[in-house]
C-alpha positions as a printed Julia matrix, in Angstrom:
199×3 Matrix{Float64}:
 -26.31   52.4    -0.2
 -29.12   51.03   -2.02
 -26.42   48.98   -4.26
 -25.13   47.78   -1.37
 -28.23   46.64    0.47
 -29.18   45.06   -2.78
 -26.34   43.2    -3.12
 -26.59   41.83    0.58
 -30.08   41.19    0.11
 -29.12   38.79   -3.04
 -26.45   37.16   -1.3
 -29.03   35.89    1.58
 -31.79   34.97   -0.81
 -28.76   33.08   -2.39
 -27.95   31.62    1.18
 -31.67   30.76    1.62
 -32.45   29.14   -1.25
 -29.23   26.66   -1.22
 -30.09   25.7     2.32
 -30.61   22.02    2.52
 -32.86   22.36    5.71
 -35.13   24.59    7.6
 -32.42   25.36   10.02
 -29.38   26.2     7.21
 -32.53   28.15    6.03
 -33.48   30.11    9.06
 -29.39   30.04    9.44
 -29.79   28.41   13.1
 -27.88   26.05   15.11
 -28.58   22.18   13.8
 -29.55   19.51   16.35
 -27.35   16.82   17.63
 -27.46   13.89   19.42
 -26.78   13.83   23.1
 -25.06   11.76   25.12
 -27.62    8.51   25.09
 -28.26    9.13   21.44
 -31.26   11.5    21.62
 -31.93   14.5    19.3
 -31.15   17.49   21.08
 -31.5    21.22   20.11
 -30.21   24.33   21.32
 -33.05   27.05   19.88
 -36.25   27.71   20.99
 -39.58   29.49   19.36
 -37.95   33.19   20.25
 -35.0    31.9    18.18
 -36.88   30.83   15.37
 -39.21   34.02   15.11
 -36.19   36.18   15.58
 -34.3    34.48   12.54
 -37.41   34.67   10.68
 -38.04   38.85   10.97
 -34.29   39.11   10.48
 -33.6    37.1     7.1
 -37.71   38.47    5.8
 -36.32   41.78    5.81
 -34.19   40.6     2.73
 -36.66   38.35    0.56
 -40.07   39.98    1.74
 -41.83   40.39   -1.47
 -43.17   44.25   -0.78
 -39.59   44.95    0.36
 -37.36   43.21   -2.06
 -37.42   43.61   -6.04
 -34.99   40.34   -6.42
 -36.61   37.75   -8.76
 -35.86   34.96   -6.47
 -37.37   36.99   -3.28
 -41.03   35.49   -3.6
 -39.49   32.03   -3.23
 -37.11   32.52   -0.83
 -39.85   34.06    1.67
 -42.04   30.78    0.71
 -39.05   29.07    1.99
 -38.71   30.9     5.48
 -42.58   30.76    5.83
 -42.31   26.66    5.68
 -39.24   26.56    7.96
 -40.8    28.85   10.32
 -44.64   26.88   10.58
 -42.65   23.22   10.65
 -39.99   24.49   13.62
 -42.8    26.36   15.76
 -45.12   23.24   15.52
 -44.32   21.08   18.63
 -45.39   17.83   16.46
 -43.87   18.49   13.2
 -40.56   20.2    15.08
 -39.83   17.19   17.38
 -40.25   14.82   14.32
 -38.19   16.82   11.88
 -35.19   17.05   14.41
 -35.42   13.22   15.13
 -35.37   12.81   11.4
 -32.49   14.94   10.83
 -30.07   13.82   13.44
 -31.02   10.29   12.27
 -29.84   10.92    8.68
 -26.65   13.11    9.96
 -26.07   10.44   11.96
 -26.55    7.67    8.63
 -24.13   10.03    6.93
 -21.53   10.15    9.55
 -21.55    6.45    9.59
 -21.19    6.28    6.05
 -18.55    8.59    5.52
 -16.74    6.63    8.75
 -17.55    3.58    6.58
 -15.91    4.88    3.7
 -12.96    6.11    5.2
 -12.46    2.41    7.12
 -12.41    0.75    3.57
 -10.3     3.38    2.2
  -7.92    2.64    5.18
  -8.12   -0.88    4.68
  -7.8    -0.49    0.95
  -4.4     1.58    1.61
  -3.37   -1.4     3.93
  -3.92   -4.49    1.42
  -1.98   -2.08   -1.32
   1.02   -1.45    1.27
   0.7    -5.21    2.04
   0.87   -6.22   -1.97
   3.76   -3.51   -2.06
   5.64   -5.19    0.39
   4.75   -8.65   -0.9
   6.38   -7.78   -4.33
   9.33   -6.41   -2.85
   9.94   -9.57   -0.84
   9.21  -11.54   -3.6
  11.78   -9.47   -6.18
  14.36   -9.4    -3.12
  14.19  -13.37   -3.07
  14.56  -13.43   -6.95
  17.45  -11.6    -6.46
  19.02  -13.26   -3.94
  18.14  -16.5    -5.38
  20.15  -15.26   -8.64
  22.63  -14.57   -6.98
  23.03  -17.79   -5.06
  23.02  -19.71   -8.47
  25.42  -17.57   -9.96
  27.86  -17.79   -7.17
  27.03  -21.84   -7.02
  27.88  -21.83  -10.77
  30.93  -20.18  -10.17
  32.18  -22.17   -7.3
  31.09  -25.15   -9.5
  33.46  -23.89  -12.36
  36.61  -23.54   -9.82
  36.04  -26.55   -8.67
  36.13  -28.51  -12.47
  39.07  -26.43  -13.21
  41.12  -27.41  -10.07
  40.24  -30.9   -10.79
  41.45  -30.31  -14.2
  44.74  -29.19  -13.24
  45.14  -31.52  -10.65
  44.4   -34.46  -13.44
  46.54  -32.54  -15.45
  49.82  -32.4   -13.23
  49.07  -36.34  -12.57
  49.31  -37.09  -15.99
  52.59  -34.98  -16.52
  53.76  -36.38  -13.28
  53.09  -39.62  -14.77
  54.71  -39.12  -18.24
  58.02  -38.2   -16.36
  58.28  -41.26  -14.31
  57.54  -43.7   -17.45
  60.47  -41.52  -19.27
  63.01  -41.9   -16.8
  65.56  -45.58  -16.64
  64.76  -47.46  -13.24
  67.95  -46.79  -11.23
  69.48  -50.08   -9.68
  69.09  -50.68   -6.12
  72.13  -50.54   -3.99
  73.16  -53.85   -2.53
  71.03  -55.74   -4.92
  71.88  -58.51   -6.27
  75.3   -58.26   -8.85
  74.83  -59.56  -12.5
  75.96  -62.34  -13.86
  79.12  -62.81  -15.57
  78.97  -64.59  -19.3
  80.26  -68.03  -18.87
  83.98  -68.34  -20.73
  83.74  -69.91  -23.87
  84.82  -73.87  -23.48
  88.27  -74.98  -24.89
  88.52  -77.28  -27.85
  90.44  -80.37  -26.59
  93.08  -81.41  -29.1
  93.07  -84.95  -30.26
  95.63  -87.25  -28.85
  97.79  -89.7   -30.76
  98.63  -93.0   -29.44
């Protein structure tokens, strides 16, 4: 079906134009750092030629009428030439791996900074909650102390009122004579008048 083939070619051409490096342009596996940090790549010259032939079928100017086919074919040719040249391939692979490591370290650093920021926010929130709890506890303690002080003041006032009332009652009552105490003195009898004697 020509329409389906054209649609498929258009998808391949768009993928070539979106490729960020030669490996994505040719749809080849990307290199990676080995255990000692050296660049390693699991593809060879045969893989490069095979990938070029497969993708060039969709963007060769003699076989595709897509408006972006010439530009995509030029990218394929540059990628093939670089990866088939021993000197250019080694330098390109080494630079690609180094760039990926830099991006990975930057992403890891960003993740670490984000985690530290989350920890700082959580710590600040925890401190704020602790301060709020301390303020609530302090306010409750002040209210309790104020209530206890008012109660003690009320009790002292009640005791003073009771003592004052008791003193007033004591002042109003007559003093009782103690038993066995001294008897009250009787008033002396009036002196008799002596009549004058006549001789």
